[in-house]
Amino acid sequence: MEPIPSILIVDDDRDIRTLLADYLESNGYRTYGAADGVAMWKQLDETKPDLIVLDLNMPGEDGLTLCRKLRAHSNLPVIMLTARSEPLDRILGLEMGADDYLPKPFEPRELLARIRSVLRRSNSMPSGGIDKASQIRFSNWTLDLTARHLLNPDGVVIMLSGAEFRLLKVFLEHPNRVLNRDQLLNLTQGRDADPFDRSIDIQISRLRQKLGEDARVPQIIKTVRNGGYVLAGSVSVEPRA
């Protein structure tokens, strides 16, 4: 028998926690609740959820801060909830390391679909190759998979946001292969793009800056007209000890 997936719901609104817990449990999930960041860390110490549904607007530490701290030591999937719907808030959430983003109000069945999508992507990550590596080298750069940062050709540490780390890792898993926006969003966030979604373009622009790329003639992450983006060059991995 397969284990029952568990979801940690972090929201200061008790009614929302109860509503989501009842709905998710009726659809085959185990749930835990937390009203703030303190309760969230306590639950993470006591339980091992498969995914966190995290509200952005909470007293004390907000969802963005909690997500950033979580990403410093864990790849646990996170879906961010917020009453805000501005694109900037969505991009900030994704850059802090959220795997998906859902503005309030929303239909519980839409959240259920997002949870299933994110868990499906998380559970289907390949077990060999790059996932057994500690570092990945490319174009004289090194991505440290343990520390989740870049080392430039001179050995200087370049910090990455959660979204930048996942995006670069996806490119390194598919070197010399053209990936369009839909594929990149699906591989990094477990969802399809909408016609006005430019979060991938923004993340690639920032990633190029950190790689010291000339935006007009990038040599590492190249733009393919009417195709998408491609990481050019050879990639080598250093296995974990």
JSON list of C-alpha atoms in Angstrom, two decimals:
[
{"chain": "A", "resi": 1, "resn": "MET", "atom": "CA", "xyz": [0.00, 0.00, 0.00]},
{"chain": "A", "resi": 2, "resn": "GLU", "atom": "CA", "xyz": [1.35, 3.43, -0.95]},
{"chain": "A", "resi": 3, "resn": "PRO", "atom": "CA", "xyz": [1.88, 5.91, 1.92]},
{"chain": "A", "resi": 4, "resn": "ILE", "atom": "CA", "xyz": [-0.72, 8.65, 2.30]},
{"chain": "A", "resi": 5, "resn": "PRO", "atom": "CA", "xyz": [0.73, 12.04, 1.23]},
{"chain": "A", "resi": 6, "resn": "SER", "atom": "CA", "xyz": [0.65, 14.64, 4.00]},
{"chain": "A", "resi": 7, "resn": "ILE", "atom": "CA", "xyz": [0.13, 18.38, 3.64]},
{"chain": "A", "resi": 8, "resn": "LEU", "atom": "CA", "xyz": [1.07, 21.09, 6.16]},
{"chain": "A", "resi": 9, "resn": "ILE", "atom": "CA", "xyz": [-1.34, 24.06, 5.94]},
{"chain": "A", "resi": 10, "resn": "VAL", "atom": "CA", "xyz": [0.21, 27.27, 7.31]},
{"chain": "A", "resi": 11, "resn": "ASP", "atom": "CA", "xyz": [-2.37, 30.06, 7.55]},
{"chain": "A", "resi": 12, "resn": "ASP", "atom": "CA", "xyz": [-3.38, 32.37, 10.40]},
{"chain": "A", "resi": 13, "resn": "ASP", "atom": "CA", "xyz": [-7.07, 32.05, 9.42]},
{"chain": "A", "resi": 14, "resn": "ARG", "atom": "CA", "xyz": [-8.50, 29.09, 11.34]},
{"chain": "A", "resi": 15, "resn": "ASP", "atom": "CA", "xyz": [-11.53, 28.83, 9.04]},
{"chain": "A", "resi": 16, "resn": "ILE", "atom": "CA", "xyz": [-9.31, 28.48, 5.97]},
{"chain": "A", "resi": 17, "resn": "ARG", "atom": "CA", "xyz": [-7.15, 25.85, 7.70]},
{"chain": "A", "resi": 18, "resn": "THR", "atom": "CA", "xyz": [-10.25, 23.87, 8.65]},
{"chain": "A", "resi": 19, "resn": "LEU", "atom": "CA", "xyz": [-11.83, 24.20, 5.20]},
{"chain": "A", "resi": 20, "resn": "LEU", "atom": "CA", "xyz": [-8.69, 23.07, 3.40]},
{"chain": "A", "resi": 21, "resn": "ALA", "atom": "CA", "xyz": [-7.97, 20.28, 5.88]},
{"chain": "A", "resi": 22, "resn": "ASP", "atom": "CA", "xyz": [-11.51, 18.86, 5.47]},
{"chain": "A", "resi": 23, "resn": "TYR", "atom": "CA", "xyz": [-11.34, 19.10, 1.68]},
{"chain": "A", "resi": 24, "resn": "LEU", "atom": "CA", "xyz": [-7.87, 17.59, 1.32]},
{"chain": "A", "resi": 25, "resn": "GLU", "atom": "CA", "xyz": [-8.60, 14.77, 3.78]},
{"chain": "A", "resi": 26, "resn": "SER", "atom": "CA", "xyz": [-11.77, 13.92, 1.84]},
{"chain": "A", "resi": 27, "resn": "ASN", "atom": "CA", "xyz": [-9.50, 13.58, -1.22]},
{"chain": "A", "resi": 28, "resn": "GLY", "atom": "CA", "xyz": [-7.05, 11.17, 0.35]},
{"chain": "A", "resi": 29, "resn": "TYR", "atom": "CA", "xyz": [-4.46, 13.38, 2.07]},
{"chain": "A", "resi": 30, "resn": "ARG", "atom": "CA", "xyz": [-3.32, 13.61, 5.67]},
{"chain": "A", "resi": 31, "resn": "THR", "atom": "CA", "xyz": [-3.12, 17.20, 6.92]},
{"chain": "A", "resi": 32, "resn": "TYR", "atom": "CA", "xyz": [-1.46, 19.21, 9.67]},
{"chain": "A", "resi": 33, "resn": "GLY", "atom": "CA", "xyz": [-2.12, 22.85, 10.56]},
{"chain": "A", "resi": 34, "resn": "ALA", "atom": "CA", "xyz": [-0.07, 25.81, 11.76]},
{"chain": "A", "resi": 35, "resn": "ALA", "atom": "CA", "xyz": [-1.20, 29.37, 12.47]},
{"chain": "A", "resi": 36, "resn": "ASP", "atom": "CA", "xyz": [2.21, 31.05, 12.15]},
{"chain": "A", "resi": 37, "resn": "GLY", "atom": "CA", "xyz": [5.90, 30.49, 11.56]},
{"chain": "A", "resi": 38, "resn": "VAL", "atom": "CA", "xyz": [6.61, 29.27, 15.09]},
{"chain": "A", "resi": 39, "resn": "ALA", "atom": "CA", "xyz": [3.95, 26.60, 14.76]},
{"chain": "A", "resi": 40, "resn": "MET", "atom": "CA", "xyz": [5.20, 25.72, 11.28]},
{"chain": "A", "resi": 41, "resn": "TRP", "atom": "CA", "xyz": [8.75, 24.99, 12.46]},
{"chain": "A", "resi": 42, "resn": "LYS", "atom": "CA", "xyz": [7.35, 22.96, 15.36]},
{"chain": "A", "resi": 43, "resn": "GLN", "atom": "CA", "xyz": [5.26, 20.86, 12.98]},
{"chain": "A", "resi": 44, "resn": "LEU", "atom": "CA", "xyz": [8.25, 20.33, 10.67]},
{"chain": "A", "resi": 45, "resn": "ASP", "atom": "CA", "xyz": [10.25, 19.06, 13.66]},
{"chain": "A", "resi": 46, "resn": "GLU", "atom": "CA", "xyz": [7.47, 16.66, 14.68]},
{"chain": "A", "resi": 47, "resn": "THR", "atom": "CA", "xyz": [6.17, 15.53, 11.28]},
{"chain": "A", "resi": 48, "resn": "LYS", "atom": "CA", "xyz": [7.48, 14.99, 7.76]},
{"chain": "A", "resi": 49, "resn": "PRO", "atom": "CA", "xyz": [4.91, 16.54, 5.39]},
{"chain": "A", "resi": 50, "resn": "ASP", "atom": "CA", "xyz": [5.22, 16.01, 1.65]},
{"chain": "A", "resi": 51, "resn": "LEU", "atom": "CA", "xyz": [4.20, 19.60, 0.82]},
{"chain": "A", "resi": 52, "resn": "ILE", "atom": "CA", "xyz": [3.47, 22.92, 2.53]},
{"chain": "A", "resi": 53, "resn": "VAL", "atom": "CA", "xyz": [0.57, 25.21, 1.64]},
{"chain": "A", "resi": 54, "resn": "LEU", "atom": "CA", "xyz": [1.90, 28.54, 2.93]},
{"chain": "A", "resi": 55, "resn": "ASP", "atom": "CA", "xyz": [-0.03, 31.81, 3.32]},
{"chain": "A", "resi": 56, "resn": "LEU", "atom": "CA", "xyz": [1.97, 34.91, 2.37]},
{"chain": "A", "resi": 57, "resn": "ASN", "atom": "CA", "xyz": [0.27, 37.39, 4.72]},
{"chain": "A", "resi": 58, "resn": "MET", "atom": "CA", "xyz": [0.65, 36.33, 8.36]},
{"chain": "A", "resi": 59, "resn": "PRO", "atom": "CA", "xyz": [1.52, 38.05, 11.63]},
{"chain": "A", "resi": 60, "resn": "GLY", "atom": "CA", "xyz": [5.17, 37.81, 12.62]},
{"chain": "A", "resi": 61, "resn": "GLU", "atom": "CA", "xyz": [7.28, 36.29, 9.87]},
{"chain": "A", "resi": 62, "resn": "ASP", "atom": "CA", "xyz": [5.40, 36.38, 6.58]},
{"chain": "A", "resi": 63, "resn": "GLY", "atom": "CA", "xyz": [5.28, 33.60, 4.02]},
{"chain": "A", "resi": 64, "resn": "LEU", "atom": "CA", "xyz": [8.11, 35.01, 1.90]},
{"chain": "A", "resi": 65, "resn": "THR", "atom": "CA", "xyz": [10.48, 35.06, 4.88]},
{"chain": "A", "resi": 66, "resn": "LEU", "atom": "CA", "xyz": [9.47, 31.57, 5.97]},
{"chain": "A", "resi": 67, "resn": "CYS", "atom": "CA", "xyz": [9.88, 30.21, 2.45]},
{"chain": "A", "resi": 68, "resn": "ARG", "atom": "CA", "xyz": [13.34, 31.75, 2.11]},
{"chain": "A", "resi": 69, "resn": "LYS", "atom": "CA", "xyz": [14.46, 30.25, 5.44]},
{"chain": "A", "resi": 70, "resn": "LEU", "atom": "CA", "xyz": [13.02, 26.86, 4.54]},
{"chain": "A", "resi": 71, "resn": "ARG", "atom": "CA", "xyz": [14.84, 26.86, 1.21]},
{"chain": "A", "resi": 72, "resn": "ALA", "atom": "CA", "xyz": [18.17, 27.37, 2.97]},
{"chain": "A", "resi": 73, "resn": "HIS", "atom": "CA", "xyz": [18.10, 23.73, 4.08]},
{"chain": "A", "resi": 74, "resn": "SER", "atom": "CA", "xyz": [15.17, 21.94, 2.44]},
{"chain": "A", "resi": 75, "resn": "ASN", "atom": "CA", "xyz": [13.65, 21.25, -0.99]},
{"chain": "A", "resi": 76, "resn": "LEU", "atom": "CA", "xyz": [10.23, 20.50, 0.50]},
{"chain": "A", "resi": 77, "resn": "PRO", "atom": "CA", "xyz": [7.60, 21.61, -2.07]},
{"chain": "A", "resi": 78, "resn": "VAL", "atom": "CA", "xyz": [5.76, 24.85, -1.22]},
{"chain": "A", "resi": 79, "resn": "ILE", "atom": "CA", "xyz": [2.57, 26.33, -2.71]},
{"chain": "A", "resi": 80, "resn": "MET", "atom": "CA", "xyz": [2.15, 29.99, -1.73]},
{"chain": "A", "resi": 81, "resn": "LEU", "atom": "CA", "xyz": [-1.29, 31.45, -0.98]},
{"chain": "A", "resi": 82, "resn": "THR", "atom": "CA", "xyz": [-1.98, 35.17, -0.87]},
{"chain": "A", "resi": 83, "resn": "ALA", "atom": "CA", "xyz": [-4.79, 37.68, -1.08]},
{"chain": "A", "resi": 84, "resn": "ARG", "atom": "CA", "xyz": [-2.62, 39.70, -3.45]},
{"chain": "A", "resi": 85, "resn": "SER", "atom": "CA", "xyz": [-2.79, 39.09, -7.19]},
{"chain": "A", "resi": 86, "resn": "GLU", "atom": "CA", "xyz": [-0.15, 41.46, -8.54]},
{"chain": "A", "resi": 87, "resn": "PRO", "atom": "CA", "xyz": [2.47, 39.79, -10.80]},
{"chain": "A", "resi": 88, "resn": "LEU", "atom": "CA", "xyz": [5.29, 41.20, -8.64]},
{"chain": "A", "resi": 89, "resn": "ASP", "atom": "CA", "xyz": [4.04, 39.30, -5.59]},
{"chain": "A", "resi": 90, "resn": "ARG", "atom": "CA", "xyz": [3.89, 36.08, -7.60]},
{"chain": "A", "resi": 91, "resn": "ILE", "atom": "CA", "xyz": [7.44, 36.58, -8.90]},
{"chain": "A", "resi": 92, "resn": "LEU", "atom": "CA", "xyz": [8.71, 37.37, -5.38]},
{"chain": "A", "resi": 93, "resn": "GLY", "atom": "CA", "xyz": [7.10, 34.21, -4.06]},
{"chain": "A", "resi": 94, "resn": "LEU", "atom": "CA", "xyz": [8.68, 32.09, -6.78]},
{"chain": "A", "resi": 95, "resn": "GLU", "atom": "CA", "xyz": [12.07, 33.73, -6.28]},
{"chain": "A", "resi": 96, "resn": "MET", "atom": "CA", "xyz": [11.97, 32.93, -2.58]},
{"chain": "A", "resi": 97, "resn": "GLY", "atom": "CA", "xyz": [11.62, 29.27, -3.60]},
{"chain": "A", "resi": 98, "resn": "ALA", "atom": "CA", "xyz": [7.88, 28.58, -3.83]},
{"chain": "A", "resi": 99, "resn": "ASP", "atom": "CA", "xyz": [6.99, 25.85, -6.32]},
{"chain": "A", "resi": 100, "resn": "ASP", "atom": "CA", "xyz": [3.64, 27.39, -7.24]},
{"chain": "A", "resi": 101, "resn": "TYR", "atom": "CA", "xyz": [1.45, 30.37, -6.38]},
{"chain": "A", "resi": 102, "resn": "LEU", "atom": "CA", "xyz": [-2.32, 30.66, -5.94]},
{"chain": "A", "resi": 103, "resn": "PRO", "atom": "CA", "xyz": [-4.10, 33.97, -5.22]},
{"chain": "A", "resi": 104, "resn": "LYS", "atom": "CA", "xyz": [-7.08, 34.12, -2.87]},
{"chain": "A", "resi": 105, "resn": "PRO", "atom": "CA", "xyz": [-9.96, 33.62, -3.26]},
{"chain": "A", "resi": 106, "resn": "PHE", "atom": "CA", "xyz": [-9.60, 30.25, -4.96]},
{"chain": "A", "resi": 107, "resn": "GLU", "atom": "CA", "xyz": [-11.55, 27.06, -5.46]},
{"chain": "A", "resi": 108, "resn": "PRO", "atom": "CA", "xyz": [-10.30, 24.21, -3.24]},
{"chain": "A", "resi": 109, "resn": "ARG", "atom": "CA", "xyz": [-10.33, 21.90, -6.26]},
{"chain": "A", "resi": 110, "resn": "GLU", "atom": "CA", "xyz": [-7.86, 24.23, -8.01]},
{"chain": "A", "resi": 111, "resn": "LEU", "atom": "CA", "xyz": [-5.51, 24.00, -5.03]},
{"chain": "A", "resi": 112, "resn": "LEU", "atom": "CA", "xyz": [-5.96, 20.21, -5.10]},
{"chain": "A", "resi": 113, "resn": "ALA", "atom": "CA", "xyz": [-4.93, 20.16, -8.78]},
{"chain": "A", "resi": 114, "resn": "ARG", "atom": "CA", "xyz": [-1.85, 22.29, -8.01]},
{"chain": "A", "resi": 115, "resn": "ILE", "atom": "CA", "xyz": [-0.89, 20.01, -5.11]},
{"chain": "A", "resi": 116, "resn": "ARG", "atom": "CA", "xyz": [-1.18, 16.92, -7.29]},
{"chain": "A", "resi": 117, "resn": "SER", "atom": "CA", "xyz": [0.89, 18.57, -10.03]},
{"chain": "A", "resi": 118, "resn": "VAL", "atom": "CA", "xyz": [3.67, 19.70, -7.70]},
{"chain": "A", "resi": 119, "resn": "LEU", "atom": "CA", "xyz": [3.83, 16.33, -5.91]},
{"chain": "A", "resi": 120, "resn": "ARG", "atom": "CA", "xyz": [3.84, 14.48, -9.23]},
{"chain": "A", "resi": 121, "resn": "ARG", "atom": "CA", "xyz": [6.78, 16.58, -10.43]},
{"chain": "A", "resi": 122, "resn": "SER", "atom": "CA", "xyz": [8.60, 16.21, -7.11]},
{"chain": "A", "resi": 123, "resn": "ASN", "atom": "CA", "xyz": [8.13, 12.43, -7.04]},
{"chain": "A", "resi": 124, "resn": "SER", "atom": "CA", "xyz": [9.16, 11.96, -10.67]},
{"chain": "A", "resi": 125, "resn": "MET", "atom": "CA", "xyz": [12.60, 13.61, -10.39]},
{"chain": "A", "resi": 126, "resn": "PRO", "atom": "CA", "xyz": [15.23, 11.25, -11.80]},
{"chain": "A", "resi": 127, "resn": "SER", "atom": "CA", "xyz": [17.22, 9.26, -9.23]},
{"chain": "A", "resi": 128, "resn": "GLY", "atom": "CA", "xyz": [20.46, 8.99, -11.18]},
{"chain": "A", "resi": 129, "resn": "GLY", "atom": "CA", "xyz": [23.04, 11.27, -12.78]},
{"chain": "A", "resi": 130, "resn": "ILE", "atom": "CA", "xyz": [22.77, 14.83, -11.55]},
{"chain": "A", "resi": 131, "resn": "ASP", "atom": "CA", "xyz": [20.69, 13.90, -8.49]},
{"chain": "A", "resi": 132, "resn": "LYS", "atom": "CA", "xyz": [23.66, 11.85, -7.24]},
{"chain": "A", "resi": 133, "resn": "ALA", "atom": "CA", "xyz": [26.06, 14.73, -7.78]},
{"chain": "A", "resi": 134, "resn": "SER", "atom": "CA", "xyz": [27.41, 17.20, -5.23]},
{"chain": "A", "resi": 135, "resn": "GLN", "atom": "CA", "xyz": [28.61, 19.72, -7.84]},
{"chain": "A", "resi": 136, "resn": "ILE", "atom": "CA", "xyz": [27.97, 20.39, -11.52]},
{"chain": "A", "resi": 137, "resn": "ARG", "atom": "CA", "xyz": [30.60, 22.13, -13.65]},
{"chain": "A", "resi": 138, "resn": "PHE", "atom": "CA", "xyz": [29.85, 24.07, -16.82]},
{"chain": "A", "resi": 139, "resn": "SER", "atom": "CA", "xyz": [31.69, 26.81, -18.75]},
{"chain": "A", "resi": 140, "resn": "ASN", "atom": "CA", "xyz": [34.24, 27.21, -15.89]},
{"chain": "A", "resi": 141, "resn": "TRP", "atom": "CA", "xyz": [31.38, 27.74, -13.43]},
{"chain": "A", "resi": 142, "resn": "THR", "atom": "CA", "xyz": [30.28, 25.34, -10.66]},
{"chain": "A", "resi": 143, "resn": "LEU", "atom": "CA", "xyz": [26.82, 24.83, -9.21]},
{"chain": "A", "resi": 144, "resn": "ASP", "atom": "CA", "xyz": [27.05, 23.47, -5.65]},
{"chain": "A", "resi": 145, "resn": "LEU", "atom": "CA", "xyz": [23.94, 21.31, -5.10]},
{"chain": "A", "resi": 146, "resn": "THR", "atom": "CA", "xyz": [24.47, 21.06, -1.35]},
{"chain": "A", "resi": 147, "resn": "ALA", "atom": "CA", "xyz": [25.07, 24.74, -0.58]},
{"chain": "A", "resi": 148, "resn": "ARG", "atom": "CA", "xyz": [22.73, 25.78, -3.45]},
{"chain": "A", "resi": 149, "resn": "HIS", "atom": "CA", "xyz": [25.06, 28.49, -4.73]},
{"chain": "A", "resi": 150, "resn": "LEU", "atom": "CA", "xyz": [27.30, 29.21, -7.71]},
{"chain": "A", "resi": 151, "resn": "LEU", "atom": "CA", "xyz": [31.09, 29.44, -7.80]},
{"chain": "A", "resi": 152, "resn": "ASN", "atom": "CA", "xyz": [32.47, 31.67, -10.54]},
{"chain": "A", "resi": 153, "resn": "PRO", "atom": "CA", "xyz": [35.69, 30.77, -12.45]},
{"chain": "A", "resi": 154, "resn": "ASP", "atom": "CA", "xyz": [37.74, 32.49, -9.70]},
{"chain": "A", "resi": 155, "resn": "GLY", "atom": "CA", "xyz": [36.03, 30.49, -6.94]},
{"chain": "A", "resi": 156, "resn": "VAL", "atom": "CA", "xyz": [33.92, 33.40, -5.66]},
{"chain": "A", "resi": 157, "resn": "VAL", "atom": "CA", "xyz": [30.52, 32.41, -4.22]},
{"chain": "A", "resi": 158, "resn": "ILE", "atom": "CA", "xyz": [27.49, 33.82, -6.09]},
{"chain": "A", "resi": 159, "resn": "MET", "atom": "CA", "xyz": [24.24, 33.47, -4.15]},
{"chain": "A", "resi": 160, "resn": "LEU", "atom": "CA", "xyz": [21.11, 32.27, -5.96]},
{"chain": "A", "resi": 161, "resn": "SER", "atom": "CA", "xyz": [17.43, 32.63, -5.14]},
{"chain": "A", "resi": 162, "resn": "GLY", "atom": "CA", "xyz": [15.45, 29.40, -4.89]},
{"chain": "A", "resi": 163, "resn": "ALA", "atom": "CA", "xyz": [13.89, 30.04, -8.30]},
{"chain": "A", "resi": 164, "resn": "GLU", "atom": "CA", "xyz": [17.28, 30.76, -9.91]},
{"chain": "A", "resi": 165, "resn": "PHE", "atom": "CA", "xyz": [18.79, 27.60, -8.42]},
{"chain": "A", "resi": 166, "resn": "ARG", "atom": "CA", "xyz": [15.97, 25.38, -9.71]},
{"chain": "A", "resi": 167, "resn": "LEU", "atom": "CA", "xyz": [16.04, 27.00, -13.14]},
{"chain": "A", "resi": 168, "resn": "LEU", "atom": "CA", "xyz": [19.80, 26.59, -13.56]},
{"chain": "A", "resi": 169, "resn": "LYS", "atom": "CA", "xyz": [19.60, 22.99, -12.34]},
{"chain": "A", "resi": 170, "resn": "VAL", "atom": "CA", "xyz": [16.94, 22.24, -14.96]},
{"chain": "A", "resi": 171, "resn": "PHE", "atom": "CA", "xyz": [19.16, 23.69, -17.70]},
{"chain": "A", "resi": 172, "resn": "LEU", "atom": "CA", "xyz": [22.08, 21.59, -16.46]},
{"chain": "A", "resi": 173, "resn": "GLU", "atom": "CA", "xyz": [19.91, 18.48, -16.50]},
{"chain": "A", "resi": 174, "resn": "HIS", "atom": "CA", "xyz": [19.10, 19.20, -20.17]},
{"chain": "A", "resi": 175, "resn": "PRO", "atom": "CA", "xyz": [22.28, 20.70, -21.69]},
{"chain": "A", "resi": 176, "resn": "ASN", "atom": "CA", "xyz": [22.23, 21.66, -25.39]},
{"chain": "A", "resi": 177, "resn": "ARG", "atom": "CA", "xyz": [18.48, 21.09, -25.53]},
{"chain": "A", "resi": 178, "resn": "VAL", "atom": "CA", "xyz": [16.06, 23.88, -26.41]},
{"chain": "A", "resi": 179, "resn": "LEU", "atom": "CA", "xyz": [13.43, 24.36, -23.68]},
{"chain": "A", "resi": 180, "resn": "ASN", "atom": "CA", "xyz": [10.41, 26.61, -24.18]},
{"chain": "A", "resi": 181, "resn": "ARG", "atom": "CA", "xyz": [8.64, 28.60, -21.45]},
{"chain": "A", "resi": 182, "resn": "ASP", "atom": "CA", "xyz": [5.97, 25.93, -20.90]},
{"chain": "A", "resi": 183, "resn": "GLN", "atom": "CA", "xyz": [8.62, 23.26, -20.41]},
{"chain": "A", "resi": 184, "resn": "LEU", "atom": "CA", "xyz": [10.68, 25.43, -18.07]},
{"chain": "A", "resi": 185, "resn": "LEU", "atom": "CA", "xyz": [7.67, 26.34, -15.94]},
{"chain": "A", "resi": 186, "resn": "ASN", "atom": "CA", "xyz": [6.58, 22.71, -15.83]},
{"chain": "A", "resi": 187, "resn": "LEU", "atom": "CA", "xyz": [10.03, 21.47, -14.85]},
{"chain": "A", "resi": 188, "resn": "THR", "atom": "CA", "xyz": [10.70, 24.18, -12.26]},
{"chain": "A", "resi": 189, "resn": "GLN", "atom": "CA", "xyz": [7.22, 24.86, -10.88]},
{"chain": "A", "resi": 190, "resn": "GLY", "atom": "CA", "xyz": [5.01, 21.98, -11.99]},
{"chain": "A", "resi": 191, "resn": "ARG", "atom": "CA", "xyz": [2.56, 24.13, -13.93]},
{"chain": "A", "resi": 192, "resn": "ASP", "atom": "CA", "xyz": [1.88, 25.45, -17.42]},
{"chain": "A", "resi": 193, "resn": "ALA", "atom": "CA", "xyz": [2.43, 29.05, -18.50]},
{"chain": "A", "resi": 194, "resn": "ASP", "atom": "CA", "xyz": [-0.38, 31.49, -19.19]},
{"chain": "A", "resi": 195, "resn": "PRO", "atom": "CA", "xyz": [-0.05, 33.82, -22.21]},
{"chain": "A", "resi": 196, "resn": "PHE", "atom": "CA", "xyz": [1.04, 36.78, -20.06]},
{"chain": "A", "resi": 197, "resn": "ASP", "atom": "CA", "xyz": [3.43, 34.91, -17.74]},
{"chain": "A", "resi": 198, "resn": "ARG", "atom": "CA", "xyz": [6.94, 36.32, -18.09]},
{"chain": "A", "resi": 199, "resn": "SER", "atom": "CA", "xyz": [8.40, 35.05, -14.80]},
{"chain": "A", "resi": 200, "resn": "ILE", "atom": "CA", "xyz": [10.74, 32.65, -16.63]},
{"chain": "A", "resi": 201, "resn": "ASP", "atom": "CA", "xyz": [12.11, 35.47, -18.81]},
{"chain": "A", "resi": 202, "resn": "ILE", "atom": "CA", "xyz": [12.75, 37.60, -15.72]},
{"chain": "A", "resi": 203, "resn": "GLN", "atom": "CA", "xyz": [14.51, 34.73, -13.91]},
{"chain": "A", "resi": 204, "resn": "ILE", "atom": "CA", "xyz": [16.68, 33.98, -16.96]},
{"chain": "A", "resi": 205, "resn": "SER", "atom": "CA", "xyz": [17.63, 37.66, -17.21]},
{"chain": "A", "resi": 206, "resn": "ARG", "atom": "CA", "xyz": [18.72, 37.69, -13.56]},
{"chain": "A", "resi": 207, "resn": "LEU", "atom": "CA", "xyz": [20.52, 34.36, -13.92]},
{"chain": "A", "resi": 208, "resn": "ARG", "atom": "CA", "xyz": [22.45, 35.72, -16.90]},
{"chain": "A", "resi": 209, "resn": "GLN", "atom": "CA", "xyz": [23.48, 38.74, -14.85]},
{"chain": "A", "resi": 210, "resn": "LYS", "atom": "CA", "xyz": [24.86, 36.47, -12.13]},
{"chain": "A", "resi": 211, "resn": "LEU", "atom": "CA", "xyz": [26.73, 34.48, -14.77]},
{"chain": "A", "resi": 212, "resn": "GLY", "atom": "CA", "xyz": [28.25, 37.72, -16.08]},
{"chain": "A", "resi": 213, "resn": "GLU", "atom": "CA", "xyz": [26.60, 37.27, -19.46]},
{"chain": "A", "resi": 214, "resn": "ASP", "atom": "CA", "xyz": [26.31, 40.03, -22.06]},
{"chain": "A", "resi": 215, "resn": "ALA", "atom": "CA", "xyz": [22.53, 40.27, -22.54]},
{"chain": "A", "resi": 216, "resn": "ARG", "atom": "CA", "xyz": [23.01, 41.05, -26.24]},
{"chain": "A", "resi": 217, "resn": "VAL", "atom": "CA", "xyz": [25.17, 38.00, -27.00]},
{"chain": "A", "resi": 218, "resn": "PRO", "atom": "CA", "xyz": [24.87, 35.48, -24.14]},
{"chain": "A", "resi": 219, "resn": "GLN", "atom": "CA", "xyz": [27.22, 32.50, -24.45]},
{"chain": "A", "resi": 220, "resn": "ILE", "atom": "CA", "xyz": [25.93, 30.15, -21.73]},
{"chain": "A", "resi": 221, "resn": "ILE", "atom": "CA", "xyz": [22.13, 30.50, -21.70]},
{"chain": "A", "resi": 222, "resn": "LYS", "atom": "CA", "xyz": [21.22, 31.36, -25.28]},
{"chain": "A", "resi": 223, "resn": "THR", "atom": "CA", "xyz": [17.89, 32.50, -26.71]},
{"chain": "A", "resi": 224, "resn": "VAL", "atom": "CA", "xyz": [16.52, 30.45, -29.60]},
{"chain": "A", "resi": 225, "resn": "ARG", "atom": "CA", "xyz": [14.21, 32.59, -31.74]},
{"chain": "A", "resi": 226, "resn": "ASN", "atom": "CA", "xyz": [10.63, 31.24, -31.62]},
{"chain": "A", "resi": 227, "resn": "GLY", "atom": "CA", "xyz": [11.95, 28.27, -29.66]},
{"chain": "A", "resi": 228, "resn": "GLY", "atom": "CA", "xyz": [12.96, 29.12, -26.12]},
{"chain": "A", "resi": 229, "resn": "TYR", "atom": "CA", "xyz": [16.30, 28.89, -24.33]},
{"chain": "A", "resi": 230, "resn": "VAL", "atom": "CA", "xyz": [19.25, 26.50, -24.38]},
{"chain": "A", "resi": 231, "resn": "LEU", "atom": "CA", "xyz": [22.25, 26.00, -22.10]},
{"chain": "A", "resi": 232, "resn": "ALA", "atom": "CA", "xyz": [25.21, 25.62, -24.45]},
{"chain": "A", "resi": 233, "resn": "GLY", "atom": "CA", "xyz": [28.41, 23.71, -23.78]},
{"chain": "A", "resi": 234, "resn": "SER", "atom": "CA", "xyz": [29.52, 20.63, -21.89]},
{"chain": "A", "resi": 235, "resn": "VAL", "atom": "CA", "xyz": [28.41, 19.68, -18.37]},
{"chain": "A", "resi": 236, "resn": "SER", "atom": "CA", "xyz": [30.28, 17.45, -15.92]},
{"chain": "A", "resi": 237, "resn": "VAL", "atom": "CA", "xyz": [29.23, 16.21, -12.48]},
{"chain": "A", "resi": 238, "resn": "GLU", "atom": "CA", "xyz": [31.13, 15.43, -9.30]},
{"chain": "A", "resi": 239, "resn": "PRO", "atom": "CA", "xyz": [29.48, 12.49, -7.45]},
{"chain": "A", "resi": 240, "resn": "ARG", "atom": "CA", "xyz": [28.69, 12.69, -3.76]},
{"chain": "A", "resi": 241, "resn": "ALA", "atom": "CA", "xyz": [31.29, 11.06, -1.56]}
]
